[in-house]
Amino acid sequence: MTDKGLLKRSERFRSHVYEASVPKEQTRKEIAGDLLKRAFDGSAQSLVMGALSAQPASSAELAEIRKMVDRFAREKGRT
C-alpha cells in the first residue's frame, strides 16, 4: 500500500509506523463517489435514500442534513 501512495511509513519509536497519506475527508469523498457510480448509477438521491433506509436518522440528524443540503445548494448556486 505504500507503493501505491495510500500509506506512508515512518520509523519513529524504532518500529514501523504506517499512516494514511491522504486526508480522511478526501478518502471519504473518493469512496462516496465510487459507490455513487457503481451501486447507485450516479444518483445522489438513490444513495441518500439507500443510506437512510439502511440506518434511519433521528429527527435531529434529518434537520442537520436538511441544513447541510441547503448550505451546499447555496454555495454551488443551485437555489
mmCIF file of N, CA and C in Angstrom:
data_model
loop_
_atom_site.group_PDB
_atom_site.id
_atom_site.type_symbol
_atom_site.label_atom_id
_atom_site.label_comp_id
_atom_site.label_asym_id
_atom_site.label_seq_id
_atom_site.Cartn_x
_atom_site.Cartn_y
_atom_site.Cartn_z
ATOM 1 N N MET A 1 0.819 -1.188 0.000
ATOM 2 C CA MET A 1 0.000 0.000 0.000
ATOM 3 C C MET A 1 0.865 1.255 0.000
ATOM 4 N N THR A 2 2.072 1.147 0.535
ATOM 5 C CA THR A 2 2.971 2.289 0.472
ATOM 6 C C THR A 2 3.393 2.561 -0.966
ATOM 7 N N ASP A 3 3.588 1.501 -1.762
ATOM 8 C CA ASP A 3 3.965 1.672 -3.170
ATOM 9 C C ASP A 3 2.874 2.404 -3.953
ATOM 10 N N LYS A 4 1.624 2.207 -3.570
ATOM 11 C CA LYS A 4 0.503 2.854 -4.255
ATOM 12 C C LYS A 4 0.246 4.264 -3.738
ATOM 13 N N GLY A 5 0.969 4.670 -2.684
ATOM 14 C CA GLY A 5 0.791 6.005 -2.131
ATOM 15 C C GLY A 5 -0.358 6.135 -1.158
ATOM 16 N N LEU A 6 -0.936 5.007 -0.740
ATOM 17 C CA LEU A 6 -2.054 5.056 0.194
ATOM 18 C C LEU A 6 -1.592 5.220 1.634
ATOM 19 N N LEU A 7 -0.410 4.713 1.920
ATOM 20 C CA LEU A 7 0.169 4.823 3.263
ATOM 21 C C LEU A 7 1.559 5.401 3.154
ATOM 22 N N LYS A 8 1.973 6.063 4.234
ATOM 23 C CA LYS A 8 3.366 6.480 4.310
ATOM 24 C C LYS A 8 3.966 5.836 5.545
ATOM 25 N N ARG A 9 5.231 5.459 5.426
ATOM 26 C CA ARG A 9 5.884 4.725 6.501
ATOM 27 C C ARG A 9 6.854 5.627 7.234
ATOM 28 N N SER A 10 6.833 5.536 8.538
ATOM 29 C CA SER A 10 7.739 6.280 9.391
ATOM 30 C C SER A 10 8.387 5.291 10.344
ATOM 31 N N GLU A 11 9.638 5.526 10.652
ATOM 32 C CA GLU A 11 10.323 4.614 11.570
ATOM 33 C C GLU A 11 10.507 5.265 12.940
ATOM 34 N N ARG A 12 9.512 5.981 13.369
ATOM 35 C CA ARG A 12 9.542 6.582 14.700
ATOM 36 C C ARG A 12 9.477 5.494 15.759
ATOM 37 N N PHE A 13 10.019 5.759 16.884
ATOM 38 C CA PHE A 13 9.936 4.869 18.044
ATOM 39 C C PHE A 13 10.509 3.485 17.749
ATOM 40 N N ARG A 14 11.459 3.393 16.831
ATOM 41 C CA ARG A 14 12.154 2.148 16.496
ATOM 42 C C ARG A 14 11.235 1.065 15.931
ATOM 43 N N SER A 15 10.105 1.440 15.489
ATOM 44 C CA SER A 15 9.218 0.480 14.832
ATOM 45 C C SER A 15 8.614 1.174 13.622
ATOM 46 N N HIS A 16 8.081 0.405 12.746
ATOM 47 C CA HIS A 16 7.469 0.979 11.560
ATOM 48 C C HIS A 16 6.062 1.449 11.899
ATOM 49 N N VAL A 17 5.812 2.692 11.638
ATOM 50 C CA VAL A 17 4.507 3.283 11.882
ATOM 51 C C VAL A 17 3.921 3.649 10.527
ATOM 52 N N TYR A 18 2.717 3.168 10.242
ATOM 53 C CA TYR A 18 2.055 3.470 8.976
ATOM 54 C C TYR A 18 0.924 4.444 9.216
ATOM 55 N N GLU A 19 0.850 5.450 8.362
ATOM 56 C CA GLU A 19 -0.181 6.468 8.474
ATOM 57 C C GLU A 19 -0.797 6.688 7.100
ATOM 58 N N ALA A 20 -2.020 7.125 7.090
ATOM 59 C CA ALA A 20 -2.662 7.451 5.814
ATOM 60 C C ALA A 20 -1.933 8.629 5.189
ATOM 61 N N SER A 21 -1.696 8.555 3.898
ATOM 62 C CA SER A 21 -1.010 9.655 3.220
ATOM 63 C C SER A 21 -1.994 10.646 2.614
ATOM 64 N N VAL A 22 -3.275 10.304 2.664
ATOM 65 C CA VAL A 22 -4.326 11.157 2.114
ATOM 66 C C VAL A 22 -5.266 11.535 3.255
ATOM 67 N N PRO A 23 -5.706 12.793 3.325
ATOM 68 C CA PRO A 23 -6.637 13.198 4.387
ATOM 69 C C PRO A 23 -7.926 12.366 4.372
ATOM 70 N N LYS A 24 -8.485 12.137 5.549
ATOM 71 C CA LYS A 24 -9.689 11.319 5.705
ATOM 72 C C LYS A 24 -10.841 11.834 4.845
ATOM 73 N N GLU A 25 -11.021 13.161 4.797
ATOM 74 C CA GLU A 25 -12.139 13.724 4.038
ATOM 75 C C GLU A 25 -11.993 13.437 2.548
ATOM 76 N N GLN A 26 -10.776 13.487 2.041
ATOM 77 C CA GLN A 26 -10.552 13.178 0.627
ATOM 78 C C GLN A 26 -10.871 11.711 0.346
ATOM 79 N N THR A 27 -10.471 10.834 1.244
ATOM 80 C CA THR A 27 -10.761 9.413 1.089
ATOM 81 C C THR A 27 -12.266 9.172 1.104
ATOM 82 N N ARG A 28 -12.964 9.833 2.017
ATOM 83 C CA ARG A 28 -14.422 9.687 2.097
ATOM 84 C C ARG A 28 -15.098 10.139 0.813
ATOM 85 N N LYS A 29 -14.649 11.267 0.252
ATOM 86 C CA LYS A 29 -15.230 11.768 -0.994
ATOM 87 C C LYS A 29 -15.002 10.777 -2.131
ATOM 88 N N GLU A 30 -13.793 10.231 -2.203
ATOM 89 C CA GLU A 30 -13.486 9.280 -3.271
ATOM 90 C C GLU A 30 -14.314 8.003 -3.139
ATOM 91 N N ILE A 31 -14.453 7.504 -1.912
ATOM 92 C CA ILE A 31 -15.248 6.291 -1.686
ATOM 93 C C ILE A 31 -16.720 6.561 -2.019
ATOM 94 N N ALA A 32 -17.241 7.699 -1.558
ATOM 95 C CA ALA A 32 -18.640 8.037 -1.829
ATOM 96 C C ALA A 32 -18.880 8.182 -3.332
ATOM 97 N N GLY A 33 -17.959 8.824 -4.020
ATOM 98 C CA GLY A 33 -18.103 8.984 -5.465
ATOM 99 C C GLY A 33 -18.088 7.655 -6.191
ATOM 100 N N ASP A 34 -17.183 6.774 -5.767
ATOM 101 C CA ASP A 34 -17.098 5.449 -6.386
ATOM 102 C C ASP A 34 -18.379 4.653 -6.117
ATOM 103 N N LEU A 35 -18.853 4.683 -4.869
ATOM 104 C CA LEU A 35 -20.085 3.986 -4.508
ATOM 105 C C LEU A 35 -21.277 4.554 -5.282
ATOM 106 N N LEU A 36 -21.318 5.875 -5.392
ATOM 107 C CA LEU A 36 -22.391 6.535 -6.132
ATOM 108 C C LEU A 36 -22.449 6.025 -7.568
ATOM 109 N N LYS A 37 -21.300 5.946 -8.222
ATOM 110 C CA LYS A 37 -21.257 5.480 -9.615
ATOM 111 C C LYS A 37 -21.585 4.004 -9.738
ATOM 112 N N ARG A 38 -20.955 3.183 -8.893
ATOM 113 C CA ARG A 38 -21.079 1.730 -9.032
ATOM 114 C C ARG A 38 -22.423 1.174 -8.586
ATOM 115 N N ALA A 39 -22.897 1.620 -7.435
ATOM 116 C CA ALA A 39 -24.088 1.000 -6.846
ATOM 117 C C ALA A 39 -25.377 1.775 -7.092
ATOM 118 N N PHE A 40 -25.270 3.074 -7.389
ATOM 119 C CA PHE A 40 -26.473 3.894 -7.494
ATOM 120 C C PHE A 40 -26.599 4.591 -8.843
ATOM 121 N N ASP A 41 -25.879 4.105 -9.825
ATOM 122 C CA ASP A 41 -25.947 4.643 -11.193
ATOM 123 C C ASP A 41 -25.809 6.168 -11.234
ATOM 124 N N GLY A 42 -24.995 6.717 -10.326
ATOM 125 C CA GLY A 42 -24.756 8.158 -10.320
ATOM 126 C C GLY A 42 -25.848 8.986 -9.686
ATOM 127 N N SER A 43 -26.846 8.360 -9.086
ATOM 128 C CA SER A 43 -27.971 9.090 -8.488
ATOM 129 C C SER A 43 -27.709 9.394 -7.011
ATOM 130 N N ALA A 44 -27.469 10.664 -6.721
ATOM 131 C CA ALA A 44 -27.253 11.078 -5.334
ATOM 132 C C ALA A 44 -28.506 10.824 -4.498
ATOM 133 N N GLN A 45 -29.669 11.016 -5.095
ATOM 134 C CA GLN A 45 -30.929 10.773 -4.389
ATOM 135 C C GLN A 45 -31.031 9.315 -3.953
ATOM 136 N N SER A 46 -30.698 8.393 -4.851
ATOM 137 C CA SER A 46 -30.760 6.968 -4.503
ATOM 138 C C SER A 46 -29.751 6.620 -3.418
ATOM 139 N N LEU A 47 -28.573 7.231 -3.484
ATOM 140 C CA LEU A 47 -27.554 6.994 -2.456
ATOM 141 C C LEU A 47 -28.056 7.430 -1.083
ATOM 142 N N VAL A 48 -28.613 8.636 -1.018
ATOM 143 C CA VAL A 48 -29.107 9.164 0.261
ATOM 144 C C VAL A 48 -30.263 8.316 0.780
ATOM 145 N N MET A 49 -31.202 7.981 -0.090
ATOM 146 C CA MET A 49 -32.348 7.178 0.342
ATOM 147 C C MET A 49 -31.896 5.784 0.773
ATOM 148 N N GLY A 50 -30.930 5.224 0.078
ATOM 149 C CA GLY A 50 -30.386 3.923 0.479
ATOM 150 C C GLY A 50 -29.750 3.984 1.852
ATOM 151 N N ALA A 51 -28.986 5.052 2.094
ATOM 152 C CA ALA A 51 -28.343 5.217 3.404
ATOM 153 C C ALA A 51 -29.380 5.385 4.509
ATOM 154 N N LEU A 52 -30.388 6.206 4.254
ATOM 155 C CA LEU A 52 -31.421 6.435 5.271
ATOM 156 C C LEU A 52 -32.297 5.202 5.492
ATOM 157 N N SER A 53 -32.479 4.398 4.466
ATOM 158 C CA SER A 53 -33.256 3.165 4.622
ATOM 159 C C SER A 53 -32.479 2.128 5.420
ATOM 160 N N ALA A 54 -31.182 2.094 5.214
ATOM 161 C CA ALA A 54 -30.343 1.113 5.913
ATOM 162 C C ALA A 54 -30.152 1.477 7.381
ATOM 163 N N GLN A 55 -30.040 2.777 7.646
ATOM 164 C CA GLN A 55 -29.794 3.249 9.012
ATOM 165 C C GLN A 55 -30.612 4.519 9.219
ATOM 166 N N PRO A 56 -31.851 4.386 9.699
ATOM 167 C CA PRO A 56 -32.711 5.567 9.857
ATOM 168 C C PRO A 56 -32.054 6.641 10.736
ATOM 169 N N ALA A 57 -32.280 7.894 10.348
ATOM 170 C CA ALA A 57 -31.720 9.031 11.078
ATOM 171 C C ALA A 57 -32.745 9.569 12.069
ATOM 172 N N SER A 58 -32.229 10.151 13.140
ATOM 173 C CA SER A 58 -33.116 10.784 14.126
ATOM 174 C C SER A 58 -33.646 12.090 13.549
ATOM 175 N N SER A 59 -34.625 12.672 14.207
ATOM 176 C CA SER A 59 -35.183 13.960 13.763
ATOM 177 C C SER A 59 -34.106 15.033 13.749
ATOM 178 N N ALA A 60 -33.246 15.019 14.743
ATOM 179 C CA ALA A 60 -32.161 15.998 14.815
ATOM 180 C C ALA A 60 -31.178 15.809 13.655
ATOM 181 N N GLU A 61 -30.857 14.558 13.347
ATOM 182 C CA GLU A 61 -29.951 14.292 12.223
ATOM 183 C C GLU A 61 -30.575 14.722 10.906
ATOM 184 N N LEU A 62 -31.861 14.444 10.719
ATOM 185 C CA LEU A 62 -32.545 14.856 9.492
ATOM 186 C C LEU A 62 -32.551 16.378 9.346
ATOM 187 N N ALA A 63 -32.772 17.089 10.452
ATOM 188 C CA ALA A 63 -32.758 18.551 10.414
ATOM 189 C C ALA A 63 -31.368 19.050 10.026
ATOM 190 N N GLU A 64 -30.339 18.445 10.562
ATOM 191 C CA GLU A 64 -28.956 18.835 10.230
ATOM 192 C C GLU A 64 -28.646 18.515 8.768
ATOM 193 N N ILE A 65 -29.121 17.375 8.283
ATOM 194 C CA ILE A 65 -28.915 17.008 6.870
ATOM 195 C C ILE A 65 -29.591 18.040 5.970
ATOM 196 N N ARG A 66 -30.808 18.458 6.336
ATOM 197 C CA ARG A 66 -31.520 19.473 5.537
ATOM 198 C C ARG A 66 -30.714 20.768 5.476
ATOM 199 N N LYS A 67 -30.168 21.180 6.618
ATOM 200 C CA LYS A 67 -29.357 22.400 6.658
ATOM 201 C C LYS A 67 -28.114 22.251 5.786
ATOM 202 N N MET A 68 -27.490 21.093 5.854
ATOM 203 C CA MET A 68 -26.279 20.860 5.063
ATOM 204 C C MET A 68 -26.589 20.893 3.568
ATOM 205 N N VAL A 69 -27.698 20.282 3.162
ATOM 206 C CA VAL A 69 -28.088 20.276 1.751
ATOM 207 C C VAL A 69 -28.398 21.700 1.291
ATOM 208 N N ASP A 70 -29.127 22.462 2.106
ATOM 209 C CA ASP A 70 -29.449 23.847 1.763
ATOM 210 C C ASP A 70 -28.170 24.684 1.635
ATOM 211 N N ARG A 71 -27.245 24.521 2.567
ATOM 212 C CA ARG A 71 -25.975 25.255 2.538
ATOM 213 C C ARG A 71 -25.179 24.882 1.283
ATOM 214 N N PHE A 72 -25.142 23.600 0.968
ATOM 215 C CA PHE A 72 -24.432 23.122 -0.221
ATOM 216 C C PHE A 72 -25.034 23.743 -1.482
ATOM 217 N N ALA A 73 -26.364 23.762 -1.553
ATOM 218 C CA ALA A 73 -27.052 24.312 -2.721
ATOM 219 C C ALA A 73 -26.753 25.799 -2.876
ATOM 220 N N ARG A 74 -26.763 26.531 -1.763
ATOM 221 C CA ARG A 74 -26.447 27.965 -1.824
ATOM 222 C C ARG A 74 -25.017 28.197 -2.293
ATOM 223 N N GLU A 75 -24.077 27.420 -1.745
ATOM 224 C CA GLU A 75 -22.662 27.596 -2.101
ATOM 225 C C GLU A 75 -22.412 27.261 -3.569
ATOM 226 N N LYS A 76 -23.152 26.324 -4.108
ATOM 227 C CA LYS A 76 -22.980 25.917 -5.504
ATOM 228 C C LYS A 76 -23.894 26.704 -6.432
ATOM 229 N N GLY A 77 -24.668 27.649 -5.877
ATOM 230 C CA GLY A 77 -25.568 28.461 -6.689
ATOM 231 C C GLY A 77 -26.700 27.667 -7.304
ATOM 232 N N ARG A 78 -27.208 26.700 -6.561
ATOM 233 C CA ARG A 78 -28.256 25.817 -7.083
ATOM 234 C C ARG A 78 -29.597 26.038 -6.418
ATOM 235 N N THR A 79 -29.848 27.246 -5.954
ATOM 236 C CA THR A 79 -31.157 27.506 -5.319
ATOM 237 C C THR A 79 -32.016 28.371 -6.185
#
